[in-house]
């Protein structure tokens, strides 16, 4: 109210100053003094009255009374200030821009203008004529146009203001939601136990969570408080070779590479940490590189556990060797006098001796799985199959299993007899163990060109997709096998895959829970020309016939 009333007050003060200097007799005019008194009262009221506590629109009494004050002021000094009537534009603007009673404000403004210009004419002692009343009508028309213009402009401004206020509300809501999502993201990222770094296309850090900051501290050299990427202490997987700057995870990610399980070591000494890293690029809407996300997973404890497990396996394997050597010795002593033994007993001892040899080989494999060497020789693969199913016959009989062999024979191959025999034993023994409720196990072998194909199919428990994915993992055991207390240590398939790979072959596995498992291998180029000719037919035998 004060600021709105102030311009008119300042103009009135200037007019008073002019009156003092030019026409001091104005202060003898009652209308002039009344105008000054009324305006002074209105100015004080604008300051002193608590308008915010009064009903809406109560403040309009000020511009209405301003019209009266301006009329009195014009009537009291028309001798020296001819343009006093223009002061009416101040209250007209106030009324028209208030947004309240728009039509009323226009009518009042025009009426006040008419009264101001007609009052001297109507109160003239000599009377008035229609011409005298019509002569000043242009001024009220100007006031009318001015009031309408102000109302229209005010309406437009109010519409724009409301639109801006609505937009402001939306933007504030969007900002609050964005800030909430940012806080949520920061909390989630800081909660996970994986270090996360987000970089832009230039390699500048955009985000680094608390876990990554802790890991990053391990790679900071002691003499460099704020090192660059190339100055960090980062080693390759052997924890000895310092990794080149361009081969470090972040640098690889900045080049746009995507990788998984890239292992490095951060730091030195007891504080060093083994980290498995993964990275994925960020692409913009056009598919261009726009940054990268790099994850750092601390695997130090897992590496220590694996090392401890390997040490345990190595120690146990060494302990196995002594009793195995003793068993082998006594079996050899018994077989030295096999002429004195019944044929049936000799067969049992030969099977036991062969399996002890394979068990001894398995113990060695636990220590040197990745360093297997092959001793290739020529043999008939049908004989290996026969020996393998003969060894599994007793266990198959206990599980009420029927064992069948299907071979294109003879199959003369050039392989490591002992190792491939170990693979067959693993496949057949697994088929027997994982078919505890009876069924049929079929061992097939055939030739395709110079490639040897072998397949062992059972109708047992089977495996789900997750178990199949882990089947060749060291020490993996299926839950169903552990639930039924089926013996095993989870090494057979892993060793078998290594042996087949050493021969240049591959292993395939397909299974379905409750429907059985089919596992097989292919040894490329190991067959002699002319062996396994399809025209010679398929020899099908019961395992029990073969064992005899």
Coordinates of C-alpha atoms in Angstrom, one line a residue:
X1 CA 0.0 0.0 0.0
X2 CA 2.8 2.4 0.9
X3 CA 4.7 1.9 -2.4
X4 CA 1.5 2.2 -4.5
X5 CA 0.5 5.4 -2.8
X6 CA 4.0 6.9 -2.8
X7 CA 4.2 8.1 -6.5
X8 CA 1.0 10.2 -6.1
X9 CA 2.2 11.6 -2.8
X10 CA 5.6 12.7 -4.3
X11 CA 3.8 14.5 -7.2
X12 CA 1.5 16.2 -4.6
X13 CA 4.6 17.3 -2.6
X14 CA 6.2 18.8 -5.8
X15 CA 2.9 20.6 -6.5
X16 CA 2.9 22.1 -3.0
X17 CA 6.4 23.3 -3.5
X18 CA 5.5 25.0 -6.7
X19 CA 2.5 26.6 -5.0
X20 CA 4.7 27.9 -2.2
X21 CA 7.1 29.4 -4.7
X22 CA 4.7 30.7 -7.4
X23 CA 1.3 31.1 -5.9
X24 CA 1.3 31.1 -2.1
X25 CA -2.2 32.4 -2.0
X26 CA -3.4 28.9 -2.8
X27 CA -3.0 28.1 0.8
X28 CA -5.9 30.4 1.4
X29 CA -8.2 28.2 -0.7
X30 CA -10.3 25.8 1.5
X31 CA -10.4 23.2 -1.3
X32 CA -6.6 23.2 -1.6
X33 CA -6.1 22.7 2.1
X34 CA -8.8 20.0 2.2
X35 CA -7.1 18.2 -0.6
X36 CA -3.7 18.3 1.2
X37 CA -5.2 17.1 4.4
X38 CA -7.1 14.3 2.8
X39 CA -4.1 13.1 0.9
X40 CA -1.9 13.3 4.0
X41 CA -4.4 11.2 5.8
X42 CA -4.5 8.6 3.0
X43 CA -0.7 8.4 3.0
X44 CA -0.6 7.8 6.7
X45 CA -3.4 5.2 6.4
X46 CA -1.4 3.4 3.6
X47 CA 1.4 3.0 6.1
X48 CA -0.3 2.5 9.4
X49 CA -3.4 0.3 8.6
X50 CA -2.8 -3.5 8.7
X51 CA -4.4 -4.1 5.3
X52 CA -3.4 -7.8 5.2
X53 CA -5.7 -8.4 8.1
X54 CA -8.7 -6.7 6.5
X55 CA -11.1 -8.3 4.0
X56 CA -9.9 -8.8 0.5
X57 CA -10.4 -5.6 -1.6
X58 CA -10.6 -3.3 1.4
X59 CA -7.5 -1.5 0.2
X60 CA -9.5 -0.1 -2.8
X61 CA -10.9 2.6 -0.5
X62 CA -7.5 4.4 -1.0
X63 CA -7.7 4.9 -4.8
X64 CA -11.4 5.8 -4.5
X65 CA -10.6 8.6 -1.9
X66 CA -7.6 9.6 -4.1
X67 CA -10.1 10.6 -6.7
X68 CA -11.7 12.9 -4.2
X69 CA -8.4 14.4 -3.1
X70 CA -7.4 15.0 -6.7
X71 CA -10.7 16.7 -7.5
X72 CA -10.3 18.9 -4.4
X73 CA -6.7 19.7 -5.3
X74 CA -7.6 20.6 -8.9
X75 CA -10.5 22.8 -7.7
X76 CA -8.3 24.6 -5.3
X77 CA -5.3 25.6 -7.6
X78 CA -6.6 25.8 -11.1
X79 CA -5.2 29.3 -11.3
X80 CA -1.6 28.1 -11.6
X81 CA -1.5 24.3 -12.3
X82 CA -3.6 23.4 -15.3
X83 CA -2.5 19.8 -15.6
X84 CA -3.4 18.7 -12.1
X85 CA -6.2 16.5 -13.6
X86 CA -3.6 14.2 -14.9
X87 CA -3.0 13.0 -11.4
X88 CA -6.1 10.9 -11.8
X89 CA -4.1 8.3 -13.8
X90 CA -2.4 7.2 -10.6
X91 CA -5.6 5.9 -8.9
X92 CA -7.0 4.7 -12.2
X93 CA -3.9 2.5 -12.7
X94 CA -4.2 1.3 -9.2
X95 CA -7.9 0.3 -9.6
X96 CA -7.4 -1.2 -13.1
X97 CA -4.4 -3.3 -12.2
X98 CA -5.8 -4.6 -8.9
X99 CA -7.7 -7.4 -10.8
X100 CA -10.7 -6.8 -8.6
X101 CA -14.1 -5.6 -9.8
X102 CA -12.8 -4.8 -13.3
X103 CA -15.9 -3.3 -14.7
X104 CA -16.5 -1.3 -11.6
X105 CA -13.0 0.1 -11.7
X106 CA -13.5 1.3 -15.3
X107 CA -16.9 2.9 -14.5
X108 CA -15.5 4.6 -11.4
X109 CA -12.4 5.9 -13.2
X110 CA -14.5 7.4 -16.0
X111 CA -17.0 8.9 -13.6
X112 CA -14.3 10.4 -11.5
X113 CA -12.7 11.9 -14.6
X114 CA -16.0 13.4 -15.7
X115 CA -16.6 14.9 -12.2
X116 CA -13.1 16.4 -12.1
X117 CA -13.4 18.1 -15.5
X118 CA -17.1 19.1 -15.0
X119 CA -16.9 20.2 -11.4
X120 CA -15.5 23.7 -12.2
X121 CA -18.0 24.1 -15.1
X122 CA -21.0 23.0 -13.0
X123 CA -20.0 25.3 -10.0
X124 CA -19.3 28.3 -12.2
X125 CA -21.4 31.4 -10.9
X126 CA -22.2 32.4 -14.5
X127 CA -23.7 28.9 -15.3
X128 CA -22.7 26.6 -18.1
X129 CA -23.7 25.6 -21.6
X130 CA -23.7 22.2 -23.4
X131 CA -20.7 23.3 -25.3
X132 CA -18.8 23.9 -22.1
X133 CA -19.7 20.4 -20.9
X134 CA -18.7 18.7 -24.2
X135 CA -15.4 20.6 -24.5
X136 CA -13.5 18.5 -21.8
X137 CA -15.0 15.1 -22.7
X138 CA -11.8 14.0 -24.5
X139 CA -10.1 13.6 -21.1
X140 CA -12.6 11.1 -19.7
X141 CA -12.5 9.2 -23.0
X142 CA -8.7 9.0 -22.6
X143 CA -9.1 7.8 -19.0
X144 CA -11.6 5.2 -20.3
X145 CA -9.2 3.9 -22.9
X146 CA -6.3 3.9 -20.4
X147 CA -8.4 2.0 -17.8
X148 CA -9.4 -0.6 -20.4
X149 CA -5.8 -1.0 -21.6
X150 CA -4.5 -1.4 -18.0
X151 CA -7.2 -4.0 -17.3
X152 CA -6.4 -5.9 -20.5
X153 CA -2.6 -5.8 -19.8
X154 CA -3.2 -6.8 -16.2
X155 CA -5.3 -9.8 -17.3
X156 CA -2.6 -10.9 -19.7
X157 CA 0.1 -10.5 -17.1
X158 CA -2.0 -12.4 -14.6
X159 CA -2.5 -15.3 -17.0
X160 CA 1.2 -15.3 -17.7
X161 CA 2.0 -15.1 -14.0
X162 CA -0.3 -18.0 -13.3
X163 CA 1.3 -20.1 -16.1
X164 CA 4.7 -19.2 -14.7
X165 CA 3.6 -20.2 -11.2
X166 CA 2.2 -23.5 -12.4
X167 CA 5.5 -24.1 -14.3
X168 CA 7.4 -23.1 -11.3
X169 CA 5.4 -25.7 -9.2
X170 CA 6.1 -28.3 -11.8
X171 CA 9.8 -27.5 -11.9
X172 CA 10.1 -27.5 -8.2
X173 CA 8.3 -30.9 -8.0
X174 CA 10.7 -32.2 -10.7
X175 CA 13.7 -30.8 -8.9
X176 CA 12.5 -32.3 -5.6
X177 CA 12.0 -35.7 -7.4
X178 CA 15.4 -35.4 -9.1
X179 CA 17.1 -34.6 -5.8
X180 CA 15.2 -37.5 -4.1
X181 CA 16.3 -39.9 -6.9
X182 CA 19.9 -38.6 -6.6
X183 CA 19.9 -39.2 -2.8
X184 CA 18.4 -42.6 -3.4
X185 CA 21.0 -43.5 -6.0
X186 CA 23.8 -42.2 -3.8
X187 CA 22.5 -44.3 -0.9
X188 CA 22.1 -47.4 -3.0
X189 CA 25.5 -47.0 -4.6
X190 CA 27.2 -46.4 -1.2
X191 CA 25.3 -49.4 0.3
X192 CA 26.5 -52.1 -2.2
X193 CA 29.7 -53.9 -1.4
X194 CA 31.0 -53.4 -4.9
X195 CA 33.2 -50.4 -5.9
X196 CA 31.6 -48.3 -8.6
X197 CA 33.2 -45.6 -10.7
X198 CA 31.4 -43.6 -13.5
X199 CA 33.6 -41.6 -15.9
X200 CA 32.6 -39.3 -18.8
X201 CA 33.9 -39.5 -22.3
X202 CA 37.1 -37.6 -21.3
X203 CA 37.8 -39.9 -18.4
X204 CA 36.8 -37.5 -15.7
X205 CA 35.2 -39.0 -12.6
X206 CA 31.5 -38.4 -12.4
X207 CA 30.7 -40.7 -9.5
X208 CA 32.6 -42.9 -7.1
X209 CA 30.9 -44.7 -4.2
X210 CA 32.3 -45.2 -0.7
X211 CA 33.4 -48.8 -1.4
X212 CA 35.5 -47.7 -4.4
X213 CA 37.0 -44.8 -2.4
X214 CA 38.3 -47.3 0.1
X215 CA 39.7 -49.6 -2.6
X216 CA 41.2 -46.6 -4.3
X217 CA 43.1 -45.7 -1.2
X218 CA 45.0 -49.0 -1.4
X219 CA 46.4 -48.1 -4.8
X220 CA 47.6 -44.6 -3.8
X221 CA 51.4 -44.3 -3.4
X222 CA 52.6 -43.0 -0.1
X223 CA 54.6 -40.1 -1.6
X224 CA 51.7 -38.9 -3.9
X225 CA 48.6 -37.7 -2.1
X226 CA 46.6 -37.0 -5.2
X227 CA 47.9 -39.3 -7.9
X228 CA 46.7 -39.6 -11.5
X229 CA 45.5 -42.9 -13.0
X230 CA 48.9 -43.8 -14.3
X231 CA 50.5 -43.2 -10.9
X232 CA 48.3 -45.6 -9.0
X233 CA 49.9 -48.9 -7.8
X234 CA 48.1 -51.5 -9.9
X235 CA 49.5 -55.0 -10.6
X236 CA 48.4 -57.7 -12.9
X237 CA 46.8 -60.9 -11.8
X238 CA 50.2 -62.3 -10.6
X239 CA 50.4 -59.5 -8.0
X240 CA 54.0 -58.9 -9.2
X241 CA 54.0 -57.3 -12.6
X242 CA 53.1 -53.6 -12.5
X243 CA 50.3 -53.0 -15.0
X244 CA 50.8 -50.6 -17.8
X245 CA 48.6 -47.5 -17.7
X246 CA 46.8 -48.3 -20.9
X247 CA 46.0 -51.8 -19.5
X248 CA 44.4 -50.7 -16.3
X249 CA 40.6 -51.1 -16.0
X250 CA 39.6 -47.4 -16.1
X251 CA 41.8 -46.7 -19.1
X252 CA 40.4 -49.7 -20.9
X253 CA 36.9 -48.5 -20.1
X254 CA 37.6 -45.0 -21.4
X255 CA 38.7 -46.6 -24.7
X256 CA 35.2 -48.0 -25.0
X257 CA 36.1 -51.6 -24.1
X258 CA 33.6 -53.8 -22.3
X259 CA 35.0 -56.6 -20.1
X260 CA 34.1 -58.9 -17.2
X261 CA 36.2 -60.5 -14.5
X262 CA 39.4 -58.6 -15.4
X263 CA 41.5 -59.3 -12.3
X264 CA 44.1 -56.9 -10.9
X265 CA 45.8 -56.2 -7.6
X266 CA 45.7 -52.8 -5.9
X267 CA 48.6 -51.8 -3.6
X268 CA 51.5 -53.7 -2.1
X269 CA 52.3 -55.7 1.0
X270 CA 49.7 -56.7 3.5
X271 CA 47.3 -54.0 2.4
X272 CA 47.2 -55.3 -1.2
X273 CA 43.7 -56.2 -2.4
X274 CA 42.7 -58.6 -5.3
X275 CA 40.0 -57.0 -7.4
X276 CA 37.8 -58.4 -10.1
X277 CA 36.7 -55.6 -12.5
X278 CA 34.0 -55.2 -15.1
X279 CA 33.1 -52.3 -17.4
X280 CA 30.3 -51.3 -19.7
X281 CA 30.3 -48.2 -22.0
X282 CA 27.6 -45.5 -21.8
X283 CA 26.2 -44.5 -25.1
X284 CA 24.3 -41.3 -26.0
X285 CA 21.1 -41.2 -28.1
X286 CA 23.1 -41.4 -31.3
X287 CA 25.1 -44.5 -30.1
X288 CA 28.3 -42.6 -29.5
X289 CA 30.6 -43.3 -26.6
X290 CA 29.6 -41.0 -23.7
X291 CA 31.4 -42.5 -20.7
X292 CA 31.7 -45.8 -18.9
X293 CA 30.7 -47.6 -15.6
X294 CA 33.5 -49.6 -14.0
X295 CA 32.7 -52.1 -11.1
X296 CA 35.4 -53.2 -8.7
X297 CA 34.7 -56.4 -6.7
X298 CA 37.1 -57.2 -3.8
X299 CA 38.0 -60.9 -4.1
X300 CA 40.9 -60.9 -1.7
X301 CA 39.2 -63.2 0.8
X302 CA 38.0 -65.5 -2.0
X303 CA 41.5 -65.8 -3.4
X304 CA 42.8 -66.6 0.0
X305 CA 40.1 -69.2 0.4
X306 CA 40.9 -70.8 -3.0
X307 CA 44.6 -70.8 -2.1
X308 CA 43.8 -72.5 1.3
X309 CA 41.6 -75.0 -0.5
X310 CA 44.3 -75.8 -3.0
X311 CA 46.8 -76.3 -0.1
X312 CA 44.3 -78.6 1.6
X313 CA 43.7 -80.6 -1.5
X314 CA 47.5 -80.9 -2.1
X315 CA 48.1 -82.0 1.5
X316 CA 45.3 -84.6 1.4
X317 CA 46.5 -85.8 -2.0
X318 CA 50.0 -86.4 -0.6
X319 CA 48.5 -88.3 2.3
X320 CA 46.6 -90.5 -0.1
X321 CA 49.7 -91.6 -1.9
X322 CA 51.2 -93.6 0.9
X323 CA 48.2 -96.0 1.4
X324 CA 47.6 -96.2 -2.3
X325 CA 51.2 -97.2 -2.9
X326 CA 50.8 -99.9 -0.2
X327 CA 47.6 -101.2 -1.9
X328 CA 49.3 -101.3 -5.3
X329 CA 52.2 -103.2 -3.9
X330 CA 50.0 -105.9 -2.3
X331 CA 47.9 -106.2 -5.4
X332 CA 51.0 -106.7 -7.5
X333 CA 52.2 -109.4 -5.1
X334 CA 48.9 -111.2 -5.3
X335 CA 48.9 -111.0 -9.1
X336 CA 52.4 -112.3 -9.3
X337 CA 51.0 -115.7 -8.2
X338 CA 47.8 -115.4 -10.2
X339 CA 48.2 -119.0 -11.6
X340 CA 47.4 -120.2 -8.1
X341 CA 44.2 -118.1 -7.9
X342 CA 40.8 -119.0 -9.3
X343 CA 39.9 -117.2 -12.5
X344 CA 37.1 -115.3 -10.9
X345 CA 39.5 -114.0 -8.2
X346 CA 42.1 -113.0 -10.8
X347 CA 39.4 -111.0 -12.6
X348 CA 38.5 -109.2 -9.4
X349 CA 42.1 -108.4 -8.6
X350 CA 42.8 -107.1 -12.1
X351 CA 39.8 -104.8 -11.9
X352 CA 40.9 -103.6 -8.4
X353 CA 44.5 -103.1 -9.6
X354 CA 43.3 -101.1 -12.6
X355 CA 41.1 -98.9 -10.5
X356 CA 43.8 -98.4 -7.9
X357 CA 46.1 -97.2 -10.8
X358 CA 43.4 -94.8 -11.9
X359 CA 42.8 -93.6 -8.3
X360 CA 46.6 -92.9 -8.0
X361 CA 46.4 -91.0 -11.3
X362 CA 43.4 -89.0 -9.9
X363 CA 45.5 -88.0 -6.8
X364 CA 48.2 -86.8 -9.1
X365 CA 45.7 -84.9 -11.2
X366 CA 44.5 -83.0 -8.1
X367 CA 48.0 -81.6 -7.8
X368 CA 48.8 -81.1 -11.5
X369 CA 45.4 -80.7 -13.3
X370 CA 46.7 -78.0 -15.7
X371 CA 49.9 -79.8 -16.5
X372 CA 48.6 -83.1 -17.8
X373 CA 50.8 -84.8 -20.3
X374 CA 49.6 -87.4 -22.8
X375 CA 51.2 -90.7 -23.7
X376 CA 49.6 -91.6 -27.0
X377 CA 49.4 -95.2 -28.2
X378 CA 47.2 -97.2 -30.6
X379 CA 44.4 -99.2 -29.1
X380 CA 40.9 -100.6 -29.7
X381 CA 38.4 -98.2 -28.2
X382 CA 35.9 -101.0 -27.8
X383 CA 38.2 -102.6 -25.3
X384 CA 38.3 -99.5 -23.2
X385 CA 34.5 -99.3 -23.2
X386 CA 34.3 -103.0 -22.2
X387 CA 36.7 -102.5 -19.3
X388 CA 34.9 -99.4 -18.1
X389 CA 31.5 -101.0 -18.1
X390 CA 32.9 -104.1 -16.5
X391 CA 34.2 -102.0 -13.6
X392 CA 30.8 -100.3 -13.2
X393 CA 28.9 -103.6 -13.3
X394 CA 28.7 -104.4 -9.6
X395 CA 27.5 -100.9 -8.7
X396 CA 25.0 -101.0 -11.6
X397 CA 23.6 -104.3 -10.3
X398 CA 23.1 -102.8 -6.9
X399 CA 21.1 -99.9 -8.4
X400 CA 19.1 -102.4 -10.6
X401 CA 20.4 -100.7 -13.7
X402 CA 20.7 -102.2 -17.2
X403 CA 23.9 -101.3 -19.0
X404 CA 24.1 -101.5 -22.8
X405 CA 26.9 -100.8 -25.2
X406 CA 26.4 -99.8 -28.8
X407 CA 29.6 -99.6 -30.9
X408 CA 30.7 -99.7 -34.5
X409 CA 33.7 -102.0 -34.1
X410 CA 36.5 -102.3 -34.1
X411 CA 37.4 -98.7 -33.4
X412 CA 41.2 -98.4 -33.6
X413 CA 42.3 -95.1 -32.1
X414 CA 45.5 -93.2 -31.3
X415 CA 45.0 -91.8 -27.8
X416 CA 46.3 -91.8 -24.3
X417 CA 44.7 -95.0 -23.2
X418 CA 44.9 -94.4 -19.5
X419 CA 43.5 -90.9 -19.6
X420 CA 40.6 -91.6 -22.0
X421 CA 39.9 -94.7 -19.9
X422 CA 39.7 -92.4 -16.9
X423 CA 37.2 -90.2 -18.8
X424 CA 35.0 -93.2 -19.6
X425 CA 35.1 -94.4 -16.0
X426 CA 34.0 -90.9 -14.9
X427 CA 31.1 -90.8 -17.3
X428 CA 29.9 -94.4 -16.6
X429 CA 30.3 -94.2 -12.8
X430 CA 28.5 -90.8 -12.7
X431 CA 25.6 -92.4 -14.7
X432 CA 25.4 -95.2 -12.2
X433 CA 25.6 -93.0 -9.2
X434 CA 23.0 -90.6 -10.4
X435 CA 20.5 -93.3 -11.4
X436 CA 19.8 -94.7 -7.9
X437 CA 16.2 -95.8 -8.8
X438 CA 17.0 -98.1 -11.6
X439 CA 16.8 -97.6 -15.4
X440 CA 19.1 -98.0 -18.3
X441 CA 22.6 -96.7 -19.1
X442 CA 23.7 -96.8 -22.7
X443 CA 27.3 -96.3 -23.8
X444 CA 27.7 -95.5 -27.5
X445 CA 30.8 -95.1 -29.7
X446 CA 31.0 -94.5 -33.4
X447 CA 33.2 -93.0 -36.1
X448 CA 32.6 -90.0 -38.3
X449 CA 35.5 -89.8 -40.7
X450 CA 38.6 -89.9 -38.5
X451 CA 36.7 -88.4 -35.5
X452 CA 35.8 -90.6 -32.6
X453 CA 32.4 -89.9 -31.0
X454 CA 31.4 -91.4 -27.6
X455 CA 28.2 -90.9 -25.6
X456 CA 26.9 -92.1 -22.2
X457 CA 23.2 -91.7 -21.7
X458 CA 21.3 -92.5 -18.5
X459 CA 17.7 -92.3 -17.4
X460 CA 18.4 -91.0 -13.9
X461 CA 18.0 -87.9 -11.8
X462 CA 19.1 -85.3 -14.4
X463 CA 20.1 -81.7 -13.7
X464 CA 18.5 -78.3 -14.1
X465 CA 20.1 -75.5 -16.3
X466 CA 21.9 -73.9 -13.4
X467 CA 23.5 -77.2 -12.3
X468 CA 24.5 -77.9 -15.9
X469 CA 26.3 -74.5 -16.1
X470 CA 28.3 -75.4 -13.1
X471 CA 28.8 -79.1 -13.8
X472 CA 32.5 -78.7 -14.9
X473 CA 33.4 -76.5 -12.0
X474 CA 36.0 -77.8 -9.6
X475 CA 34.3 -79.4 -6.5
X476 CA 30.8 -78.6 -7.7
X477 CA 28.1 -81.0 -6.5
X478 CA 24.4 -80.8 -7.5
X479 CA 22.0 -80.2 -4.6
X480 CA 19.9 -83.3 -5.5
X481 CA 23.1 -85.4 -5.2
X482 CA 24.0 -84.0 -1.8
X483 CA 20.4 -84.3 -0.6
X484 CA 20.5 -88.1 -1.4
X485 CA 24.0 -88.4 0.0
X486 CA 25.4 -89.6 -3.3
X487 CA 29.2 -89.9 -2.8
X488 CA 31.6 -87.7 -4.8
X489 CA 34.0 -84.7 -4.6
X490 CA 33.1 -82.9 -7.8
X491 CA 36.4 -83.4 -9.7
X492 CA 35.5 -86.1 -12.3
X493 CA 34.0 -83.9 -15.0
X494 CA 36.5 -81.1 -14.5
X495 CA 39.4 -83.6 -15.0
X496 CA 37.6 -85.3 -17.9
X497 CA 37.2 -82.0 -19.7
X498 CA 40.9 -81.2 -19.2
X499 CA 41.9 -84.7 -20.6
X500 CA 39.6 -84.3 -23.7
X501 CA 40.8 -80.8 -24.3
X502 CA 44.4 -82.1 -24.2
X503 CA 43.4 -84.4 -27.0
X504 CA 42.0 -81.4 -29.0
X505 CA 38.4 -82.6 -28.3
X506 CA 35.2 -81.2 -26.8
X507 CA 32.7 -82.4 -24.2
X508 CA 28.9 -81.9 -24.6
X509 CA 26.3 -82.2 -21.8
X510 CA 22.5 -82.2 -22.0
X511 CA 20.2 -83.0 -19.1
X512 CA 16.6 -82.6 -17.9
X513 CA 15.5 -83.1 -14.3
X514 CA 13.9 -86.5 -13.8
X515 CA 14.6 -87.5 -17.4
X516 CA 18.3 -88.3 -17.3
X517 CA 21.6 -87.0 -18.6
X518 CA 23.5 -87.5 -21.9
X519 CA 27.2 -86.7 -21.8
X520 CA 29.7 -87.3 -24.6
X521 CA 32.9 -86.2 -26.2
X522 CA 34.5 -85.9 -29.6
X523 CA 38.2 -86.7 -30.3
X524 CA 39.0 -85.3 -33.7
X525 CA 41.4 -87.1 -36.0
X526 CA 42.3 -90.0 -33.6
X527 CA 40.9 -92.8 -35.7
X528 CA 43.0 -94.9 -38.1
X529 CA 41.7 -95.1 -41.7
X530 CA 39.4 -98.0 -42.2
X531 CA 38.4 -98.5 -38.6
X532 CA 34.8 -98.2 -37.5
X533 CA 33.3 -98.7 -41.0
X534 CA 29.5 -98.3 -40.8
X535 CA 29.0 -101.3 -43.1
X536 CA 30.4 -103.6 -40.5
X537 CA 27.3 -103.1 -38.3
X538 CA 26.6 -102.1 -34.8
X539 CA 27.6 -104.5 -32.1
X540 CA 25.2 -104.4 -29.2
X541 CA 26.0 -106.2 -26.0
X542 CA 24.7 -106.4 -22.5
X543 CA 27.3 -105.1 -20.1
X544 CA 27.0 -108.3 -18.1
X545 CA 27.9 -110.4 -21.2
X546 CA 30.8 -108.1 -21.9
X547 CA 32.1 -108.3 -18.4
X548 CA 32.1 -112.1 -18.6

